[in-house]
Amino acid sequence: MHEMQKFESVDQLVNTIRPVDPIYCIRPNSIKSACSWFKQNFPGQILYAVKTNPNKKVIKFISESGIDKFDVASINEIKLIKKILPKARAYYMNTVKNREHIKEAYVNYNIRDFALDTKEELQKIIESTNGAKDLTLYVRVSISN
């Protein structure tokens, strides 16, 4: 992996590197500004959905901006967050999870927040956590308009 270089503009980047393949650009100030705006304008609890951009540097900038809760959809996203930010709170919000991943998330990564939308998923969570009493469950329901 290359070390991150800084450029004043996209034009400067293109003229300096002259890339043949696509380049991944991270704009830390834009990330921090967006996080700040969102925190000031959203009254609820903020979770960053890791699947939107699982880049380690992006996640660190988001965390440094005061967002320390993460919506994870897979065991690999949990591992990523816990490796980068061991104390961060991750919410396992995928409504279809396999039993082994539920157990691993609960036992190895201290995940206590799980989303579900069926009785079967509830049963998997209960069984995979050995009937744990310290869970917070988010039940997604579908209602007609």
mmCIF file of N, CA and C in Angstrom:
data_model
loop_
_atom_site.group_PDB
_atom_site.id
_atom_site.type_symbol
_atom_site.label_atom_id
_atom_site.label_comp_id
_atom_site.label_asym_id
_atom_site.label_seq_id
_atom_site.Cartn_x
_atom_site.Cartn_y
_atom_site.Cartn_z
ATOM 1 N N MET A 1 0.848 -1.182 0.000
ATOM 2 C CA MET A 1 0.000 0.000 0.000
ATOM 3 C C MET A 1 0.889 1.239 0.000
ATOM 4 N N HIS A 2 0.506 2.222 -0.760
ATOM 5 C CA HIS A 2 1.263 3.461 -0.848
ATOM 6 C C HIS A 2 0.943 4.359 0.335
ATOM 7 N N GLU A 3 1.916 5.174 0.678
ATOM 8 C CA GLU A 3 1.680 6.159 1.728
ATOM 9 C C GLU A 3 0.757 7.243 1.180
ATOM 10 N N MET A 4 -0.075 7.774 2.048
ATOM 11 C CA MET A 4 -1.024 8.795 1.608
ATOM 12 C C MET A 4 -0.269 10.085 1.297
ATOM 13 N N GLN A 5 -0.500 10.617 0.102
ATOM 14 C CA GLN A 5 0.087 11.884 -0.307
ATOM 15 C C GLN A 5 -0.964 12.970 -0.194
ATOM 16 N N LYS A 6 -0.507 14.198 0.011
ATOM 17 C CA LYS A 6 -1.423 15.332 0.095
ATOM 18 C C LYS A 6 -1.292 16.195 -1.151
ATOM 19 N N PHE A 7 -2.444 16.642 -1.636
ATOM 20 C CA PHE A 7 -2.490 17.535 -2.789
ATOM 21 C C PHE A 7 -3.456 18.663 -2.483
ATOM 22 N N GLU A 8 -3.211 19.812 -3.056
ATOM 23 C CA GLU A 8 -4.069 20.976 -2.837
ATOM 24 C C GLU A 8 -5.365 20.894 -3.634
ATOM 25 N N SER A 9 -5.329 20.141 -4.726
ATOM 26 C CA SER A 9 -6.517 20.038 -5.573
ATOM 27 C C SER A 9 -6.467 18.735 -6.362
ATOM 28 N N VAL A 10 -7.598 18.383 -6.953
ATOM 29 C CA VAL A 10 -7.650 17.204 -7.817
ATOM 30 C C VAL A 10 -6.766 17.429 -9.042
ATOM 31 N N ASP A 11 -6.771 18.639 -9.569
ATOM 32 C CA ASP A 11 -5.909 18.944 -10.725
ATOM 33 C C ASP A 11 -4.443 18.678 -10.398
ATOM 34 N N GLN A 12 -4.014 19.116 -9.222
ATOM 35 C CA GLN A 12 -2.626 18.895 -8.825
ATOM 36 C C GLN A 12 -2.334 17.397 -8.716
ATOM 37 N N LEU A 13 -3.252 16.648 -8.158
ATOM 38 C CA LEU A 13 -3.085 15.201 -8.042
ATOM 39 C C LEU A 13 -2.925 14.568 -9.421
ATOM 40 N N VAL A 14 -3.831 14.882 -10.328
ATOM 41 C CA VAL A 14 -3.805 14.299 -11.674
ATOM 42 C C VAL A 14 -2.533 14.693 -12.409
ATOM 43 N N ASN A 15 -2.133 15.945 -12.312
ATOM 44 C CA ASN A 15 -0.932 16.406 -13.010
ATOM 45 C C ASN A 15 0.347 15.828 -12.420
ATOM 46 N N THR A 16 0.346 15.534 -11.126
ATOM 47 C CA THR A 16 1.533 14.981 -10.474
ATOM 48 C C THR A 16 1.652 13.479 -10.696
ATOM 49 N N ILE A 17 0.586 12.764 -10.464
ATOM 50 C CA ILE A 17 0.626 11.301 -10.523
ATOM 51 C C ILE A 17 0.394 10.764 -11.929
ATOM 52 N N ARG A 18 -0.437 11.453 -12.688
ATOM 53 C CA ARG A 18 -0.834 11.009 -14.021
ATOM 54 C C ARG A 18 -1.298 9.549 -13.980
ATOM 55 N N PRO A 19 -2.352 9.297 -13.226
ATOM 56 C CA PRO A 19 -2.782 7.908 -13.009
ATOM 57 C C PRO A 19 -3.366 7.255 -14.255
ATOM 58 N N VAL A 20 -3.109 5.976 -14.385
ATOM 59 C CA VAL A 20 -3.703 5.166 -15.443
ATOM 60 C C VAL A 20 -4.961 4.490 -14.888
ATOM 61 N N ASP A 21 -4.857 4.043 -13.643
ATOM 62 C CA ASP A 21 -5.975 3.389 -12.959
ATOM 63 C C ASP A 21 -6.672 4.390 -12.039
ATOM 64 N N PRO A 22 -7.905 4.073 -11.638
ATOM 65 C CA PRO A 22 -8.616 4.972 -10.711
ATOM 66 C C PRO A 22 -7.835 5.164 -9.412
ATOM 67 N N ILE A 23 -8.000 6.326 -8.836
ATOM 68 C CA ILE A 23 -7.318 6.672 -7.586
ATOM 69 C C ILE A 23 -8.360 6.918 -6.507
ATOM 70 N N TYR A 24 -8.052 6.464 -5.315
ATOM 71 C CA TYR A 24 -8.923 6.653 -4.160
ATOM 72 C C TYR A 24 -8.492 7.937 -3.458
ATOM 73 N N CYS A 25 -9.359 8.914 -3.417
ATOM 74 C CA CYS A 25 -9.046 10.194 -2.774
ATOM 75 C C CYS A 25 -9.814 10.316 -1.464
ATOM 76 N N ILE A 26 -9.114 10.704 -0.428
ATOM 77 C CA ILE A 26 -9.743 10.934 0.875
ATOM 78 C C ILE A 26 -9.566 12.402 1.215
ATOM 79 N N ARG A 27 -10.669 13.043 1.567
ATOM 80 C CA ARG A 27 -10.634 14.457 1.926
ATOM 81 C C ARG A 27 -11.000 14.584 3.401
ATOM 82 N N PRO A 28 -10.003 14.500 4.300
ATOM 83 C CA PRO A 28 -10.262 14.499 5.743
ATOM 84 C C PRO A 28 -11.084 15.688 6.221
ATOM 85 N N ASN A 29 -10.799 16.866 5.712
ATOM 86 C CA ASN A 29 -11.549 18.042 6.170
ATOM 87 C C ASN A 29 -13.015 17.964 5.763
ATOM 88 N N SER A 30 -13.282 17.412 4.590
ATOM 89 C CA SER A 30 -14.674 17.238 4.158
ATOM 90 C C SER A 30 -15.391 16.221 5.037
ATOM 91 N N ILE A 31 -14.698 15.149 5.389
ATOM 92 C CA ILE A 31 -15.287 14.137 6.277
ATOM 93 C C ILE A 31 -15.608 14.760 7.627
ATOM 94 N N LYS A 32 -14.645 15.466 8.186
ATOM 95 C CA LYS A 32 -14.847 16.077 9.505
ATOM 96 C C LYS A 32 -15.941 17.135 9.467
ATOM 97 N N SER A 33 -15.986 17.909 8.406
ATOM 98 C CA SER A 33 -17.021 18.938 8.262
ATOM 99 C C SER A 33 -18.408 18.303 8.157
ATOM 100 N N ALA A 34 -18.519 17.239 7.368
ATOM 101 C CA ALA A 34 -19.811 16.552 7.214
ATOM 102 C C ALA A 34 -20.260 15.944 8.538
ATOM 103 N N CYS A 35 -19.330 15.358 9.266
ATOM 104 C CA CYS A 35 -19.670 14.780 10.576
ATOM 105 C C CYS A 35 -20.132 15.866 11.538
ATOM 106 N N SER A 36 -19.440 16.967 11.549
ATOM 107 C CA SER A 36 -19.811 18.080 12.429
ATOM 108 C C SER A 36 -21.201 18.599 12.087
ATOM 109 N N TRP A 37 -21.461 18.800 10.798
ATOM 110 C CA TRP A 37 -22.776 19.281 10.371
ATOM 111 C C TRP A 37 -23.862 18.305 10.791
ATOM 112 N N PHE A 38 -23.618 17.022 10.571
ATOM 113 C CA PHE A 38 -24.626 16.014 10.891
ATOM 114 C C PHE A 38 -24.898 15.983 12.391
ATOM 115 N N LYS A 39 -23.853 16.047 13.198
ATOM 116 C CA LYS A 39 -24.036 16.031 14.661
ATOM 117 C C LYS A 39 -24.836 17.242 15.128
ATOM 118 N N GLN A 40 -24.620 18.388 14.511
ATOM 119 C CA GLN A 40 -25.335 19.603 14.902
ATOM 120 C C GLN A 40 -26.785 19.601 14.435
ATOM 121 N N ASN A 41 -27.095 18.887 13.372
ATOM 122 C CA ASN A 41 -28.422 18.971 12.764
ATOM 123 C C ASN A 41 -29.287 17.725 12.912
ATOM 124 N N PHE A 42 -28.741 16.674 13.472
ATOM 125 C CA PHE A 42 -29.523 15.454 13.668
ATOM 126 C C PHE A 42 -29.640 15.188 15.160
ATOM 127 N N PRO A 43 -30.857 15.191 15.700
ATOM 128 C CA PRO A 43 -31.025 15.072 17.145
ATOM 129 C C PRO A 43 -30.890 13.646 17.683
ATOM 130 N N GLY A 44 -30.872 12.658 16.808
ATOM 131 C CA GLY A 44 -30.844 11.267 17.264
ATOM 132 C C GLY A 44 -29.442 10.717 17.422
ATOM 133 N N GLN A 45 -29.399 9.433 17.684
ATOM 134 C CA GLN A 45 -28.141 8.716 17.811
ATOM 135 C C GLN A 45 -27.571 8.472 16.409
ATOM 136 N N ILE A 46 -26.292 8.693 16.230
ATOM 137 C CA ILE A 46 -25.670 8.567 14.912
ATOM 138 C C ILE A 46 -24.818 7.304 14.855
ATOM 139 N N LEU A 47 -25.094 6.482 13.848
ATOM 140 C CA LEU A 47 -24.292 5.299 13.563
ATOM 141 C C LEU A 47 -23.763 5.437 12.142
ATOM 142 N N TYR A 48 -22.476 5.200 11.956
ATOM 143 C CA TYR A 48 -21.902 5.204 10.612
ATOM 144 C C TYR A 48 -22.027 3.799 10.031
ATOM 145 N N ALA A 49 -22.649 3.677 8.868
ATOM 146 C CA ALA A 49 -22.797 2.387 8.191
ATOM 147 C C ALA A 49 -21.482 2.043 7.500
ATOM 148 N N VAL A 50 -20.776 1.093 8.053
ATOM 149 C CA VAL A 50 -19.444 0.740 7.574
ATOM 150 C C VAL A 50 -19.457 0.326 6.105
ATOM 151 N N LYS A 51 -20.535 -0.319 5.657
ATOM 152 C CA LYS A 51 -20.587 -0.782 4.265
ATOM 153 C C LYS A 51 -20.520 0.367 3.260
ATOM 154 N N THR A 52 -20.835 1.586 3.681
ATOM 155 C CA THR A 52 -20.788 2.709 2.744
ATOM 156 C C THR A 52 -19.366 3.066 2.346
ATOM 157 N N ASN A 53 -18.419 2.882 3.267
ATOM 158 C CA ASN A 53 -17.010 3.116 2.969
ATOM 159 C C ASN A 53 -16.181 2.521 4.103
ATOM 160 N N PRO A 54 -15.690 1.291 3.922
ATOM 161 C CA PRO A 54 -14.949 0.627 4.991
ATOM 162 C C PRO A 54 -13.454 0.959 5.037
ATOM 163 N N ASN A 55 -13.046 2.035 4.403
ATOM 164 C CA ASN A 55 -11.639 2.422 4.411
ATOM 165 C C ASN A 55 -11.205 2.779 5.833
ATOM 166 N N LYS A 56 -10.074 2.232 6.263
ATOM 167 C CA LYS A 56 -9.595 2.435 7.641
ATOM 168 C C LYS A 56 -9.378 3.909 7.963
ATOM 169 N N LYS A 57 -8.800 4.645 7.032
ATOM 170 C CA LYS A 57 -8.544 6.069 7.285
ATOM 171 C C LYS A 57 -9.854 6.847 7.405
ATOM 172 N N VAL A 58 -10.817 6.528 6.561
ATOM 173 C CA VAL A 58 -12.121 7.193 6.628
ATOM 174 C C VAL A 58 -12.768 6.924 7.984
ATOM 175 N N ILE A 59 -12.740 5.673 8.415
ATOM 176 C CA ILE A 59 -13.329 5.312 9.711
ATOM 177 C C ILE A 59 -12.635 6.052 10.846
ATOM 178 N N LYS A 60 -11.322 6.168 10.785
ATOM 179 C CA LYS A 60 -10.595 6.906 11.835
ATOM 180 C C LYS A 60 -10.985 8.385 11.838
ATOM 181 N N PHE A 61 -11.093 8.996 10.670
ATOM 182 C CA PHE A 61 -11.497 10.405 10.608
ATOM 183 C C PHE A 61 -12.902 10.589 11.168
ATOM 184 N N ILE A 62 -13.792 9.662 10.868
ATOM 185 C CA ILE A 62 -15.162 9.734 11.388
ATOM 186 C C ILE A 62 -15.146 9.620 12.906
ATOM 187 N N SER A 63 -14.372 8.689 13.418
ATOM 188 C CA SER A 63 -14.264 8.521 14.868
ATOM 189 C C SER A 63 -13.662 9.761 15.533
ATOM 190 N N GLU A 64 -12.622 10.309 14.930
ATOM 191 C CA GLU A 64 -11.989 11.522 15.466
ATOM 192 C C GLU A 64 -12.954 12.700 15.461
ATOM 193 N N SER A 65 -13.981 12.623 14.630
ATOM 194 C CA SER A 65 -14.992 13.683 14.556
ATOM 195 C C SER A 65 -16.115 13.478 15.568
ATOM 196 N N GLY A 66 -15.990 12.450 16.399
ATOM 197 C CA GLY A 66 -16.962 12.252 17.468
ATOM 198 C C GLY A 66 -18.072 11.259 17.178
ATOM 199 N N ILE A 67 -17.991 10.567 16.066
ATOM 200 C CA ILE A 67 -18.976 9.519 15.778
ATOM 201 C C ILE A 67 -18.296 8.195 16.108
ATOM 202 N N ASP A 68 -18.794 7.557 17.170
ATOM 203 C CA ASP A 68 -18.121 6.361 17.676
ATOM 204 C C ASP A 68 -19.016 5.130 17.742
ATOM 205 N N LYS A 69 -20.105 5.172 16.997
ATOM 206 C CA LYS A 69 -21.011 4.027 16.920
ATOM 207 C C LYS A 69 -21.116 3.633 15.453
ATOM 208 N N PHE A 70 -21.115 2.311 15.204
ATOM 209 C CA PHE A 70 -21.024 1.833 13.836
ATOM 210 C C PHE A 70 -22.065 0.768 13.533
ATOM 211 N N ASP A 71 -22.751 0.950 12.414
ATOM 212 C CA ASP A 71 -23.710 -0.010 11.878
ATOM 213 C C ASP A 71 -22.899 -0.992 11.041
ATOM 214 N N VAL A 72 -22.843 -2.241 11.500
ATOM 215 C CA VAL A 72 -22.092 -3.265 10.782
ATOM 216 C C VAL A 72 -23.051 -4.311 10.230
ATOM 217 N N ALA A 73 -22.708 -4.857 9.068
ATOM 218 C CA ALA A 73 -23.592 -5.816 8.406
ATOM 219 C C ALA A 73 -22.985 -7.210 8.304
ATOM 220 N N SER A 74 -21.749 -7.366 8.759
ATOM 221 C CA SER A 74 -21.090 -8.669 8.635
ATOM 222 C C SER A 74 -20.045 -8.827 9.729
ATOM 223 N N ILE A 75 -19.617 -10.062 9.921
ATOM 224 C CA ILE A 75 -18.570 -10.316 10.909
ATOM 225 C C ILE A 75 -17.265 -9.642 10.484
ATOM 226 N N ASN A 76 -17.012 -9.547 9.181
ATOM 227 C CA ASN A 76 -15.787 -8.878 8.725
ATOM 228 C C ASN A 76 -15.807 -7.386 9.041
ATOM 229 N N GLU A 77 -16.966 -6.760 8.951
ATOM 230 C CA GLU A 77 -17.064 -5.346 9.330
ATOM 231 C C GLU A 77 -16.859 -5.184 10.837
ATOM 232 N N ILE A 78 -17.360 -6.121 11.621
ATOM 233 C CA ILE A 78 -17.138 -6.082 13.076
ATOM 234 C C ILE A 78 -15.650 -6.180 13.365
ATOM 235 N N LYS A 79 -14.981 -7.137 12.743
ATOM 236 C CA LYS A 79 -13.538 -7.314 12.947
ATOM 237 C C LYS A 79 -12.777 -6.050 12.560
ATOM 238 N N LEU A 80 -13.158 -5.443 11.447
ATOM 239 C CA LEU A 80 -12.506 -4.213 10.990
ATOM 240 C C LEU A 80 -12.638 -3.105 12.032
ATOM 241 N N ILE A 81 -13.863 -2.866 12.488
ATOM 242 C CA ILE A 81 -14.092 -1.797 13.469
ATOM 243 C C ILE A 81 -13.337 -2.073 14.759
ATOM 244 N N LYS A 82 -13.404 -3.288 15.254
ATOM 245 C CA LYS A 82 -12.754 -3.618 16.527
ATOM 246 C C LYS A 82 -11.234 -3.582 16.415
ATOM 247 N N LYS A 83 -10.705 -3.825 15.223
ATOM 248 C CA LYS A 83 -9.252 -3.717 15.022
ATOM 249 C C LYS A 83 -8.818 -2.248 15.037
ATOM 250 N N ILE A 84 -9.596 -1.409 14.386
ATOM 251 C CA ILE A 84 -9.256 0.013 14.296
ATOM 252 C C ILE A 84 -9.588 0.740 15.596
ATOM 253 N N LEU A 85 -10.770 0.446 16.135
ATOM 254 C CA LEU A 85 -11.290 1.156 17.311
ATOM 255 C C LEU A 85 -11.839 0.137 18.311
ATOM 256 N N PRO A 86 -10.972 -0.480 19.106
ATOM 257 C CA PRO A 86 -11.401 -1.570 19.988
ATOM 258 C C PRO A 86 -12.556 -1.223 20.934
ATOM 259 N N LYS A 87 -12.671 0.029 21.320
ATOM 260 C CA LYS A 87 -13.720 0.409 22.277
ATOM 261 C C LYS A 87 -15.000 0.919 21.613
ATOM 262 N N ALA A 88 -15.000 0.993 20.300
ATOM 263 C CA ALA A 88 -16.184 1.495 19.587
ATOM 264 C C ALA A 88 -17.348 0.526 19.760
ATOM 265 N N ARG A 89 -18.543 1.077 19.745
ATOM 266 C CA ARG A 89 -19.744 0.248 19.839
ATOM 267 C C ARG A 89 -20.238 -0.055 18.426
ATOM 268 N N ALA A 90 -20.400 -1.341 18.151
ATOM 269 C CA ALA A 90 -20.883 -1.773 16.841
ATOM 270 C C ALA A 90 -22.260 -2.405 17.006
ATOM 271 N N TYR A 91 -23.126 -2.096 16.080
ATOM 272 C CA TYR A 91 -24.495 -2.597 16.071
ATOM 273 C C TYR A 91 -24.629 -3.526 14.872
ATOM 274 N N TYR A 92 -24.945 -4.785 15.118
ATOM 275 C CA TYR A 92 -25.058 -5.784 14.047
ATOM 276 C C TYR A 92 -26.444 -5.647 13.432
ATOM 277 N N MET A 93 -26.557 -4.804 12.407
ATOM 278 C CA MET A 93 -27.858 -4.384 11.892
ATOM 279 C C MET A 93 -28.337 -5.148 10.659
ATOM 280 N N ASN A 94 -27.571 -6.093 10.184
ATOM 281 C CA ASN A 94 -28.048 -6.955 9.109
ATOM 282 C C ASN A 94 -29.135 -7.852 9.704
ATOM 283 N N THR A 95 -30.272 -7.930 9.064
ATOM 284 C CA THR A 95 -31.375 -8.706 9.646
ATOM 285 C C THR A 95 -31.286 -10.202 9.346
ATOM 286 N N VAL A 96 -30.302 -10.618 8.553
ATOM 287 C CA VAL A 96 -30.099 -12.043 8.285
ATOM 288 C C VAL A 96 -28.627 -12.363 8.553
ATOM 289 N N LYS A 97 -28.400 -13.075 9.649
ATOM 290 C CA LYS A 97 -27.038 -13.396 10.074
ATOM 291 C C LYS A 97 -26.936 -14.904 10.292
ATOM 292 N N ASN A 98 -25.739 -15.466 10.094
ATOM 293 C CA ASN A 98 -25.637 -16.890 10.404
ATOM 294 C C ASN A 98 -25.289 -17.076 11.878
ATOM 295 N N ARG A 99 -25.630 -18.232 12.393
ATOM 296 C CA ARG A 99 -25.492 -18.515 13.826
ATOM 297 C C ARG A 99 -24.058 -18.355 14.319
ATOM 298 N N GLU A 100 -23.110 -18.844 13.545
ATOM 299 C CA GLU A 100 -21.708 -18.760 13.961
ATOM 300 C C GLU A 100 -21.251 -17.312 14.087
ATOM 301 N N HIS A 101 -21.696 -16.473 13.174
ATOM 302 C CA HIS A 101 -21.299 -15.063 13.221
ATOM 303 C C HIS A 101 -21.966 -14.335 14.384
ATOM 304 N N ILE A 102 -23.191 -14.682 14.688
ATOM 305 C CA ILE A 102 -23.859 -14.086 15.856
ATOM 306 C C ILE A 102 -23.080 -14.444 17.114
ATOM 307 N N LYS A 103 -22.754 -15.711 17.256
ATOM 308 C CA LYS A 103 -22.016 -16.164 18.443
ATOM 309 C C LYS A 103 -20.642 -15.501 18.518
ATOM 310 N N GLU A 104 -19.929 -15.484 17.401
ATOM 311 C CA GLU A 104 -18.601 -14.858 17.372
ATOM 312 C C GLU A 104 -18.686 -13.376 17.729
ATOM 313 N N ALA A 105 -19.671 -12.696 17.176
ATOM 314 C CA ALA A 105 -19.845 -11.267 17.471
ATOM 315 C C ALA A 105 -20.099 -11.053 18.959
ATOM 316 N N TYR A 106 -20.950 -11.874 19.525
ATOM 317 C CA TYR A 106 -21.311 -11.739 20.944
ATOM 318 C C TYR A 106 -20.144 -12.110 21.862
ATOM 319 N N VAL A 107 -19.543 -13.266 21.620
ATOM 320 C CA VAL A 107 -18.509 -13.787 22.518
ATOM 321 C C VAL A 107 -17.171 -13.079 22.341
ATOM 322 N N ASN A 108 -16.732 -12.915 21.105
ATOM 323 C CA ASN A 108 -15.377 -12.409 20.858
ATOM 324 C C ASN A 108 -15.279 -10.896 20.712
ATOM 325 N N TYR A 109 -16.385 -10.242 20.337
ATOM 326 C CA TYR A 109 -16.312 -8.812 20.033
ATOM 327 C C TYR A 109 -17.270 -7.959 20.860
ATOM 328 N N ASN A 110 -17.908 -8.572 21.851
ATOM 329 C CA ASN A 110 -18.774 -7.832 22.780
ATOM 330 C C ASN A 110 -19.921 -7.097 22.082
ATOM 331 N N ILE A 111 -20.438 -7.673 21.012
ATOM 332 C CA ILE A 111 -21.579 -7.075 20.318
ATOM 333 C C ILE A 111 -22.836 -7.436 21.094
ATOM 334 N N ARG A 112 -23.620 -6.419 21.436
ATOM 335 C CA ARG A 112 -24.836 -6.625 22.218
ATOM 336 C C ARG A 112 -26.078 -6.095 21.513
ATOM 337 N N ASP A 113 -25.889 -5.438 20.390
ATOM 338 C CA ASP A 113 -26.995 -4.828 19.652
ATOM 339 C C ASP A 113 -27.199 -5.569 18.335
ATOM 340 N N PHE A 114 -28.413 -6.092 18.144
ATOM 341 C CA PHE A 114 -28.727 -6.888 16.961
ATOM 342 C C PHE A 114 -30.061 -6.455 16.367
ATOM 343 N N ALA A 115 -30.119 -6.394 15.041
ATOM 344 C CA ALA A 115 -31.382 -6.116 14.343
ATOM 345 C C ALA A 115 -31.981 -7.436 13.868
ATOM 346 N N LEU A 116 -33.318 -7.448 13.783
ATOM 347 C CA LEU A 116 -34.017 -8.624 13.285
ATOM 348 C C LEU A 116 -35.353 -8.204 12.710
ATOM 349 N N ASP A 117 -35.904 -9.082 11.864
ATOM 350 C CA ASP A 117 -37.232 -8.782 11.324
ATOM 351 C C ASP A 117 -38.118 -10.020 11.200
ATOM 352 N N THR A 118 -37.645 -11.138 11.789
ATOM 353 C CA THR A 118 -38.460 -12.358 11.778
ATOM 354 C C THR A 118 -38.321 -13.096 13.104
ATOM 355 N N LYS A 119 -39.288 -13.957 13.383
ATOM 356 C CA LYS A 119 -39.218 -14.811 14.580
ATOM 357 C C LYS A 119 -38.019 -15.748 14.486
ATOM 358 N N GLU A 120 -37.727 -16.209 13.280
ATOM 359 C CA GLU A 120 -36.613 -17.134 13.086
ATOM 360 C C GLU A 120 -35.272 -16.471 13.431
ATOM 361 N N GLU A 121 -35.129 -15.219 13.052
ATOM 362 C CA GLU A 121 -33.888 -14.499 13.374
ATOM 363 C C GLU A 121 -33.784 -14.276 14.875
ATOM 364 N N LEU A 122 -34.889 -13.975 15.522
ATOM 365 C CA LEU A 122 -34.901 -13.837 16.983
ATOM 366 C C LEU A 122 -34.444 -15.134 17.630
ATOM 367 N N GLN A 123 -34.960 -16.244 17.163
ATOM 368 C CA GLN A 123 -34.585 -17.545 17.720
ATOM 369 C C GLN A 123 -33.092 -17.810 17.531
ATOM 370 N N LYS A 124 -32.554 -17.479 16.354
ATOM 371 C CA LYS A 124 -31.116 -17.656 16.108
ATOM 372 C C LYS A 124 -30.290 -16.827 17.080
ATOM 373 N N ILE A 125 -30.701 -15.581 17.304
ATOM 374 C CA ILE A 125 -29.957 -14.701 18.211
ATOM 375 C C ILE A 125 -30.002 -15.254 19.630
ATOM 376 N N ILE A 126 -31.170 -15.660 20.084
ATOM 377 C CA ILE A 126 -31.308 -16.207 21.439
ATOM 378 C C ILE A 126 -30.444 -17.455 21.601
ATOM 379 N N GLU A 127 -30.537 -18.368 20.658
ATOM 380 C CA GLU A 127 -29.769 -19.613 20.747
ATOM 381 C C GLU A 127 -28.266 -19.368 20.628
ATOM 382 N N SER A 128 -27.862 -18.498 19.724
ATOM 383 C CA SER A 128 -26.434 -18.253 19.480
ATOM 384 C C SER A 128 -25.759 -17.498 20.615
ATOM 385 N N THR A 129 -26.539 -16.778 21.412
ATOM 386 C CA THR A 129 -25.982 -16.044 22.561
ATOM 387 C C THR A 129 -26.304 -16.758 23.872
ATOM 388 N N ASN A 130 -26.799 -17.989 23.755
ATOM 389 C CA ASN A 130 -27.126 -18.800 24.924
ATOM 390 C C ASN A 130 -28.137 -18.106 25.838
ATOM 391 N N GLY A 131 -29.128 -17.480 25.228
ATOM 392 C CA GLY A 131 -30.185 -16.829 26.000
ATOM 393 C C GLY A 131 -29.724 -15.597 26.768
ATOM 394 N N ALA A 132 -28.747 -14.890 26.232
ATOM 395 C CA ALA A 132 -28.177 -13.724 26.921
ATOM 396 C C ALA A 132 -29.254 -12.714 27.305
ATOM 397 N N LYS A 133 -29.071 -12.116 28.465
ATOM 398 C CA LYS A 133 -30.022 -11.122 28.973
ATOM 399 C C LYS A 133 -29.523 -9.688 28.771
ATOM 400 N N ASP A 134 -28.333 -9.536 28.205
ATOM 401 C CA ASP A 134 -27.741 -8.202 28.045
ATOM 402 C C ASP A 134 -27.810 -7.692 26.603
ATOM 403 N N LEU A 135 -28.768 -8.184 25.840
ATOM 404 C CA LEU A 135 -28.905 -7.782 24.445
ATOM 405 C C LEU A 135 -29.847 -6.593 24.298
ATOM 406 N N THR A 136 -29.596 -5.804 23.266
ATOM 407 C CA THR A 136 -30.562 -4.807 22.814
ATOM 408 C C THR A 136 -30.942 -5.228 21.402
ATOM 409 N N LEU A 137 -32.227 -5.489 21.210
ATOM 410 C CA LEU A 137 -32.712 -5.978 19.923
ATOM 411 C C LEU A 137 -33.520 -4.900 19.225
ATOM 412 N N TYR A 138 -33.250 -4.714 17.951
ATOM 413 C CA TYR A 138 -33.941 -3.730 17.127
ATOM 414 C C TYR A 138 -34.826 -4.499 16.153
ATOM 415 N N VAL A 139 -36.121 -4.437 16.375
ATOM 416 C CA VAL A 139 -37.065 -5.190 15.561
ATOM 417 C C VAL A 139 -37.572 -4.291 14.442
ATOM 418 N N ARG A 140 -37.319 -4.697 13.230
ATOM 419 C CA ARG A 140 -37.793 -3.945 12.065
ATOM 420 C C ARG A 140 -39.141 -4.506 11.652
ATOM 421 N N VAL A 141 -40.094 -3.632 11.539
ATOM 422 C CA VAL A 141 -41.436 -4.065 11.150
ATOM 423 C C VAL A 141 -41.847 -3.362 9.865
ATOM 424 N N SER A 142 -42.622 -4.058 9.090
ATOM 425 C CA SER A 142 -43.142 -3.500 7.851
ATOM 426 C C SER A 142 -44.604 -3.155 8.069
ATOM 427 N N ILE A 143 -44.956 -1.920 7.735
ATOM 428 C CA ILE A 143 -46.353 -1.504 7.865
ATOM 429 C C ILE A 143 -46.840 -0.982 6.524
ATOM 430 N N SER A 144 -48.108 -1.172 6.283
ATOM 431 C CA SER A 144 -48.652 -0.672 5.023
ATOM 432 C C SER A 144 -48.950 0.816 5.157
ATOM 433 N N ASN A 145 -48.889 1.507 4.064
ATOM 434 C CA ASN A 145 -49.187 2.934 4.078
ATOM 435 C C ASN A 145 -50.663 3.075 4.018
#
